[in-house]
PDB file of C-alpha atoms and ligand atoms in Angstrom:
ATOM      1  CA  UNK L   1     -72.919 -43.155  34.763  1.00 55.00           C
ATOM      2  CA  UNK L   2     -74.979 -45.923  32.953  1.00 70.00           C
ATOM      3  CA  UNK L   3     -74.442 -45.704  29.601  1.00 74.00           C
ATOM      4  CA  UNK L   4     -77.438 -47.358  27.985  1.00 71.00           C
ATOM      5  CA  UNK L   5     -78.981 -44.642  29.250  1.00 73.00           C
ATOM      6  CA  UNK L   6     -77.143 -42.052  27.465  1.00 80.00           C
ATOM      7  CA  UNK L   7     -77.061 -40.530  24.206  1.00 86.00           C
ATOM      8  CA  UNK L   8     -74.591 -42.353  21.743  1.00 89.00           C
ATOM      9  CA  UNK L   9     -72.694 -39.977  19.098  1.00 95.00           C
ATOM     10  CA  UNK L  10     -71.277 -41.596  16.396  1.00 97.00           C
ATOM     11  CA  UNK L  11     -67.656 -40.196  16.328  1.00 97.00           C
ATOM     12  CA  UNK L  12     -65.725 -42.405  13.555  1.00 98.00           C
ATOM     13  CA  UNK L  13     -68.460 -44.286  11.735  1.00 98.00           C
ATOM     14  CA  UNK L  14     -67.400 -48.078  10.312  1.00 98.00           C
ATOM     15  CA  UNK L  15     -67.071 -46.401   7.047  1.00 98.00           C
ATOM     16  CA  UNK L  16     -65.198 -43.646   7.954  1.00 98.00           C
ATOM     17  CA  UNK L  17     -62.449 -46.023   9.659  1.00 98.00           C
ATOM     18  CA  UNK L  18     -62.440 -48.448   7.169  1.00 98.00           C
ATOM     19  CA  UNK L  19     -61.777 -45.806   4.456  1.00 98.00           C
ATOM     20  CA  UNK L  20     -58.836 -44.107   6.793  1.00 98.00           C
ATOM     21  CA  UNK L  21     -57.383 -47.928   7.433  1.00 98.00           C
ATOM     22  CA  UNK L  22     -57.011 -48.507   3.824  1.00 98.00           C
ATOM     23  CA  UNK L  23     -54.711 -44.956   3.625  1.00 98.00           C
ATOM     24  CA  UNK L  24     -52.782 -45.806   6.476  1.00 98.00           C
ATOM     25  CA  UNK L  25     -51.733 -49.628   5.607  1.00 98.00           C
ATOM     26  CA  UNK L  26     -50.938 -48.213   2.037  1.00 98.00           C
ATOM     27  CA  UNK L  27     -48.477 -45.248   3.931  1.00 98.00           C
ATOM     28  CA  UNK L  28     -47.053 -47.882   6.345  1.00 98.00           C
ATOM     29  CA  UNK L  29     -46.630 -50.477   3.412  1.00 98.00           C
ATOM     30  CA  UNK L  30     -44.778 -48.108   1.455  1.00 98.00           C
ATOM     31  CA  UNK L  31     -42.779 -46.395   4.295  1.00 98.00           C
ATOM     32  CA  UNK L  32     -41.729 -50.158   5.439  1.00 98.00           C
ATOM     33  CA  UNK L  33     -41.321 -51.876   2.123  1.00 98.00           C
ATOM     34  CA  UNK L  34     -37.929 -53.850   2.097  1.00 96.00           C
ATOM     35  CA  UNK L  35     -37.401 -53.141   5.892  1.00 98.00           C
ATOM     36  CA  UNK L  36     -37.888 -55.910   8.545  1.00 98.00           C
ATOM     37  CA  UNK L  37     -41.482 -54.934  10.022  1.00 98.00           C
ATOM     38  CA  UNK L  38     -42.392 -55.910  13.524  1.00 98.00           C
ATOM     39  CA  UNK L  39     -45.586 -54.627  14.861  1.00 98.00           C
ATOM     40  CA  UNK L  40     -46.295 -54.583  18.564  1.00 98.00           C
ATOM     41  CA  UNK L  41     -49.822 -53.813  19.513  1.00 98.00           C
ATOM     42  CA  UNK L  42     -50.924 -53.064  22.893  1.00 97.00           C
ATOM     43  CA  UNK L  43     -53.843 -54.670  24.582  1.00 96.00           C
ATOM     44  CA  UNK L  44     -56.141 -54.909  25.351  1.00 95.00           C
ATOM     45  CA  UNK L  45     -57.365 -51.542  23.697  1.00 96.00           C
ATOM     46  CA  UNK L  46     -55.552 -52.282  20.078  1.00 98.00           C
ATOM     47  CA  UNK L  47     -57.249 -55.620  19.335  1.00 98.00           C
ATOM     48  CA  UNK L  48     -59.264 -54.441  16.874  1.00 98.00           C
ATOM     49  CA  UNK L  49     -57.585 -51.499  15.242  1.00 98.00           C
ATOM     50  CA  UNK L  50     -54.580 -54.021  14.685  1.00 98.00           C
ATOM     51  CA  UNK L  51     -56.533 -56.602  13.339  1.00 98.00           C
ATOM     52  CA  UNK L  52     -57.928 -54.479  10.702  1.00 98.00           C
ATOM     53  CA  UNK L  53     -55.030 -52.345   9.784  1.00 98.00           C
ATOM     54  CA  UNK L  54     -52.137 -55.119   9.408  1.00 98.00           C
ATOM     55  CA  UNK L  55     -54.553 -56.415   6.810  1.00 98.00           C
ATOM     56  CA  UNK L  56     -54.459 -53.382   4.829  1.00 98.00           C
ATOM     57  CA  UNK L  57     -50.683 -54.076   4.451  1.00 98.00           C
ATOM     58  CA  UNK L  58     -48.991 -55.273   1.170  1.00 98.00           C
ATOM     59  CA  UNK L  59     -45.607 -56.035   2.824  1.00 98.00           C
ATOM     60  CA  UNK L  60     -44.497 -59.052   5.365  1.00 98.00           C
ATOM     61  CA  UNK L  61     -45.050 -57.993   9.102  1.00 98.00           C
ATOM     62  CA  UNK L  62     -44.283 -60.267  12.451  1.00 98.00           C
ATOM     63  CA  UNK L  63     -46.710 -59.603  15.228  1.00 98.00           C
ATOM     64  CA  UNK L  64     -46.765 -59.690  18.592  1.00 98.00           C
ATOM     65  CA  UNK L  65     -48.852 -58.246  21.313  1.00 98.00           C
ATOM     66  CA  UNK L  66     -47.642 -56.343  24.797  1.00 98.00           C
ATOM     67  CA  UNK L  67     -50.008 -55.493  28.051  1.00 96.00           C
ATOM     68  CA  UNK L  68     -49.722 -52.150  29.730  1.00 92.00           C
ATOM     69  CA  UNK L  69     -51.655 -51.192  32.903  1.00 81.00           C
ATOM     70  CA  UNK L  70     -54.246 -48.744  31.728  1.00 60.00           C
ATOM     71  CA  UNK L  71     -57.313 -46.652  32.632  1.00 49.00           C
ATOM     72  CA  UNK L  72     -59.191 -49.955  34.734  1.00 47.00           C
ATOM     73  CA  UNK L  73     -62.477 -48.935  35.266  1.00 44.00           C
ATOM     74  CA  UNK L  74     -62.492 -44.954  35.391  1.00 51.00           C
ATOM     75  CA  UNK L  75     -62.015 -42.596  32.938  1.00 55.00           C
ATOM     76  CA  UNK L  76     -58.667 -40.930  34.379  1.00 57.00           C
ATOM     77  CA  UNK L  77     -55.397 -42.249  33.721  1.00 56.00           C
ATOM     78  CA  UNK L  78     -53.910 -43.306  37.064  1.00 57.00           C
ATOM     79  CA  UNK L  79     -50.632 -41.688  35.578  1.00 64.00           C
ATOM     80  CA  UNK L  80     -48.523 -44.780  35.965  1.00 80.00           C
ATOM     81  CA  UNK L  81     -47.739 -47.379  33.344  1.00 89.00           C
ATOM     82  CA  UNK L  82     -46.938 -50.875  33.978  1.00 90.00           C
ATOM     83  CA  UNK L  83     -45.602 -53.680  31.372  1.00 94.00           C
ATOM     84  CA  UNK L  84     -47.774 -56.541  32.496  1.00 94.00           C
ATOM     85  CA  UNK L  85     -46.337 -58.716  29.513  1.00 96.00           C
ATOM     86  CA  UNK L  86     -43.033 -58.091  27.617  1.00 97.00           C
ATOM     87  CA  UNK L  87     -42.435 -58.702  23.839  1.00 97.00           C
ATOM     88  CA  UNK L  88     -39.907 -61.766  24.210  1.00 97.00           C
ATOM     89  CA  UNK L  89     -38.674 -61.939  20.836  1.00 96.00           C
ATOM     90  CA  UNK L  90     -35.020 -60.327  19.989  1.00 98.00           C
ATOM     91  CA  UNK L  91     -35.798 -57.109  18.023  1.00 98.00           C
ATOM     92  CA  UNK L  92     -32.515 -55.884  17.042  1.00 98.00           C
ATOM     93  CA  UNK L  93     -33.034 -56.851  13.067  1.00 96.00           C
ATOM     94  CA  UNK L  94     -36.670 -55.196  13.156  1.00 98.00           C
ATOM     95  CA  UNK L  95     -38.350 -51.610  12.733  1.00 98.00           C
ATOM     96  CA  UNK L  96     -40.604 -51.885  15.653  1.00 98.00           C
ATOM     97  CA  UNK L  97     -44.331 -50.075  15.099  1.00 99.00           C
ATOM     98  CA  UNK L  98     -46.155 -50.059  18.301  1.00 98.00           C
ATOM     99  CA  UNK L  99     -49.838 -49.604  17.628  1.00 98.00           C
ATOM    100  CA  UNK L 100     -52.318 -48.431  20.068  1.00 98.00           C
ATOM    101  CA  UNK L 101     -55.999 -47.459  19.708  1.00 98.00           C
ATOM    102  CA  UNK L 102     -55.792 -44.051  21.411  1.00 97.00           C
ATOM    103  CA  UNK L 103     -52.916 -41.434  22.592  1.00 97.00           C
ATOM    104  CA  UNK L 104     -54.199 -39.330  25.722  1.00 95.00           C
ATOM    105  CA  UNK L 105     -52.037 -38.007  28.083  1.00 94.00           C
ATOM    106  CA  UNK L 106     -49.149 -39.848  25.912  1.00 96.00           C
ATOM    107  CA  UNK L 107     -47.599 -41.589  28.899  1.00 95.00           C
ATOM    108  CA  UNK L 108     -48.484 -44.970  28.067  1.00 95.00           C
ATOM    109  CA  UNK L 109     -46.830 -44.662  24.252  1.00 97.00           C
ATOM    110  CA  UNK L 110     -43.851 -43.075  25.460  1.00 96.00           C
ATOM    111  CA  UNK L 111     -43.228 -45.339  28.056  1.00 95.00           C
ATOM    112  CA  UNK L 112     -43.655 -48.347  26.090  1.00 97.00           C
ATOM    113  CA  UNK L 113     -41.266 -46.512  23.294  1.00 98.00           C
ATOM    114  CA  UNK L 114     -38.761 -45.737  25.420  1.00 97.00           C
ATOM    115  CA  UNK L 115     -38.738 -49.062  26.757  1.00 97.00           C
ATOM    116  CA  UNK L 116     -38.456 -51.044  23.539  1.00 98.00           C
ATOM    117  CA  UNK L 117     -36.013 -48.874  22.321  1.00 98.00           C
ATOM    118  CA  UNK L 118     -33.831 -50.384  25.038  1.00 98.00           C
ATOM    119  CA  UNK L 119     -34.244 -53.969  22.994  1.00 98.00           C
ATOM    120  CA  UNK L 120     -32.128 -51.885  20.222  1.00 98.00           C
ATOM    121  CA  UNK L 121     -34.170 -52.087  17.256  1.00 98.00           C
ATOM    122  CA  UNK L 122     -33.247 -50.322  14.210  1.00 98.00           C
ATOM    123  CA  UNK L 123     -36.124 -48.185  14.563  1.00 98.00           C
ATOM    124  CA  UNK L 124     -39.225 -47.308  16.544  1.00 98.00           C
ATOM    125  CA  UNK L 125     -42.296 -45.463  15.427  1.00 98.00           C
ATOM    126  CA  UNK L 126     -45.794 -45.789  16.830  1.00 98.00           C
ATOM    127  CA  UNK L 127     -49.638 -45.750  15.155  1.00 98.00           C
ATOM    128  CA  UNK L 128     -52.483 -44.700  16.595  1.00 98.00           C
ATOM    129  CA  UNK L 129     -56.551 -44.924  15.426  1.00 98.00           C
ATOM    130  CA  UNK L 130     -56.990 -41.777  17.642  1.00 98.00           C
ATOM    131  CA  UNK L 131     -54.928 -38.889  18.878  1.00 98.00           C
ATOM    132  CA  UNK L 132     -56.216 -36.582  21.826  1.00 97.00           C
ATOM    133  CA  UNK L 133     -53.646 -33.956  21.673  1.00 97.00           C
ATOM    134  CA  UNK L 134     -55.338 -31.507  23.789  1.00 96.00           C
ATOM    135  CA  UNK L 135     -54.528 -33.912  26.966  1.00 93.00           C
ATOM    136  CA  UNK L 136     -51.029 -34.373  26.049  1.00 95.00           C
ATOM    137  CA  UNK L 137     -48.943 -34.826  29.666  1.00 94.00           C
ATOM    138  CA  UNK L 138     -45.677 -35.765  27.897  1.00 95.00           C
ATOM    139  CA  UNK L 139     -44.133 -34.514  24.445  1.00 95.00           C
ATOM    140  CA  UNK L 140     -45.247 -37.186  22.143  1.00 96.00           C
ATOM    141  CA  UNK L 141     -46.037 -36.709  18.436  1.00 97.00           C
ATOM    142  CA  UNK L 142     -47.069 -39.978  17.126  1.00 98.00           C
ATOM    143  CA  UNK L 143     -46.422 -40.894  13.538  1.00 98.00           C
ATOM    144  CA  UNK L 144     -49.206 -42.305  12.035  1.00 98.00           C
ATOM    145  CA  UNK L 145     -52.779 -41.077  13.558  1.00 98.00           C
ATOM    146  CA  UNK L 146     -55.948 -42.401  12.084  1.00 98.00           C
ATOM    147  CA  UNK L 147     -58.039 -39.126  13.579  1.00 98.00           C
ATOM    148  CA  UNK L 148     -57.513 -36.547  15.648  1.00 98.00           C
ATOM    149  CA  UNK L 149     -60.180 -35.980  18.157  1.00 97.00           C
ATOM    150  CA  UNK L 150     -61.299 -33.469  20.609  1.00 96.00           C
ATOM    151  CA  UNK L 151     -61.102 -33.740  24.689  1.00 95.00           C
ATOM    152  CA  UNK L 152     -63.676 -36.633  24.907  1.00 94.00           C
ATOM    153  CA  UNK L 153     -63.912 -39.896  26.239  1.00 93.00           C
ATOM    154  CA  UNK L 154     -64.826 -42.158  23.472  1.00 96.00           C
ATOM    155  CA  UNK L 155     -65.535 -45.883  23.198  1.00 97.00           C
ATOM    156  CA  UNK L 156     -66.271 -48.667  20.659  1.00 98.00           C
ATOM    157  CA  UNK L 157     -63.857 -50.189  18.345  1.00 98.00           C
ATOM    158  CA  UNK L 158     -61.511 -51.645  20.890  1.00 98.00           C
ATOM    159  CA  UNK L 159     -61.836 -49.311  22.940  1.00 97.00           C
ATOM    160  CA  UNK L 160     -64.011 -49.814  26.440  1.00 95.00           C
ATOM    161  CA  UNK L 161     -66.197 -48.135  29.119  1.00 92.00           C
ATOM    162  CA  UNK L 162     -66.051 -50.289  32.293  1.00 90.00           C
ATOM    163  CA  UNK L 163     -64.300 -53.258  30.123  1.00 92.00           C
ATOM    164  CA  UNK L 164     -67.306 -53.360  27.977  1.00 94.00           C
ATOM    165  CA  UNK L 165     -68.106 -52.148  24.359  1.00 96.00           C
ATOM    166  CA  UNK L 166     -65.011 -52.997  23.052  1.00 97.00           C
ATOM    167  CA  UNK L 167     -66.948 -54.946  20.038  1.00 98.00           C
ATOM    168  CA  UNK L 168     -68.859 -52.275  19.133  1.00 98.00           C
ATOM    169  CA  UNK L 169     -67.579 -51.649  14.980  1.00 98.00           C
ATOM    170  CA  UNK L 170     -67.264 -47.841  15.318  1.00 98.00           C
ATOM    171  CA  UNK L 171     -66.147 -45.003  17.818  1.00 98.00           C
ATOM    172  CA  UNK L 172     -68.797 -42.935  19.815  1.00 97.00           C
ATOM    173  CA  UNK L 173     -69.019 -40.418  22.469  1.00 96.00           C
ATOM    174  CA  UNK L 174     -71.637 -40.797  25.251  1.00 86.00           C
ATOM    175  CA  UNK L 175     -73.552 -37.820  26.116  1.00 79.00           C
ATOM    176  CA  UNK L 176     -76.302 -36.811  28.270  1.00 72.00           C
ATOM    177  CA  UNK L 177     -79.985 -37.019  26.560  1.00 67.00           C
ATOM    178  CA  UNK L 178     -81.015 -33.262  28.169  1.00 61.00           C
ATOM    179  CA  UNK L 179     -77.572 -31.893  26.828  1.00 54.00           C
TER     180      UNK L 179
HETATM  181  P1  IMP V   1     -52.586 -42.602  27.733  1.00 92.98           P
HETATM  182  O1  IMP V   1     -53.316 -41.447  28.681  1.00 92.98           O
HETATM  183  O2  IMP V   1     -52.320 -41.774  26.429  1.00 92.98           O
HETATM  184  O3  IMP V   1     -51.555 -43.148  28.643  1.00 92.98           O
HETATM  185  O4  IMP V   1     -53.657 -43.307  27.292  1.00 92.98           O
HETATM  186  C1  IMP V   1     -53.626 -44.919  27.863  1.00 92.98           C
HETATM  187  C2  IMP V   1     -54.749 -45.801  27.409  1.00 92.98           C
HETATM  188  O5  IMP V   1     -55.916 -45.247  28.229  1.00 92.98           O
HETATM  189  C3  IMP V   1     -55.180 -45.993  26.164  1.00 92.98           C
HETATM  190  O6  IMP V   1     -54.309 -46.967  25.466  1.00 92.98           O
HETATM  191  C4  IMP V   1     -56.573 -46.512  26.094  1.00 92.98           C
HETATM  192  O7  IMP V   1     -56.270 -47.369  26.352  1.00 92.98           O
HETATM  193  C5  IMP V   1     -57.180 -45.545  27.378  1.00 92.98           C
HETATM  194  N1  IMP V   1     -57.965 -44.357  26.935  1.00 92.98           N
HETATM  195  C6  IMP V   1     -57.591 -43.110  26.834  1.00 92.98           C
HETATM  196  N2  IMP V   1     -58.621 -42.326  26.433  1.00 92.98           N
HETATM  197  C7  IMP V   1     -59.576 -43.320  26.431  1.00 92.98           C
HETATM  198  C8  IMP V   1     -60.863 -42.839  26.013  1.00 92.98           C
HETATM  199  O8  IMP V   1     -61.516 -41.779  25.463  1.00 92.98           O
HETATM  200  N3  IMP V   1     -61.839 -43.816  25.810  1.00 92.98           N
HETATM  201  C9  IMP V   1     -61.011 -45.179  26.279  1.00 92.98           C
HETATM  202  N4  IMP V   1     -60.060 -45.545  26.811  1.00 92.98           N
HETATM  203  C10 IMP V   1     -58.903 -44.286  26.858  1.00 92.98           C
HETATM  204 MG1   MG V   2     -54.785 -49.013  25.833  1.00 92.98          MG
END
């Protein structure tokens, strides 16, 4: 699929994202006020979302990154999740909030949350920019969701297509011109 020859349909505009992040930032700040918050951001897809989201917090926060295996160059998950790079800090005193770009099958988020629970943090919750509930293969209901979207492959704002387009500042869907 040559993405440049397709129609780019904006799903979440820069303004939509900015407005929603202000709300999420406030909600999360209120929920974790006076608690030790540790954001675990899943690379690479969530780097843009995490950077914008944490700047909406009005509470102190520690931030680190984990790398998990993902879709690679295709548009379908391989079904297996691997931790490529783990959190090294002791999380025992912290409330962990896992941040990812999207929950699709739910395999990644479930695996990462179960893994982080073995490090005995005070709590483990998650926040995703996008949620595709129709695609779920495992039971998981993200605690904080930016936008619930239909079952379509989305690109931009951290999400890649063939490793490109992560830098596009909005979320879009690609469709055929003659549709
Ligand atoms: P999972 O199926 O919930 O495990 O999704 C794992 C990862 O697949 C996400 O963190 C994304 O990086 C990637 N992914 C899922 N759906 C999409 C999509 O529509 N566009 C781009 N990447 C996606
Ligand atoms: Mg990802």
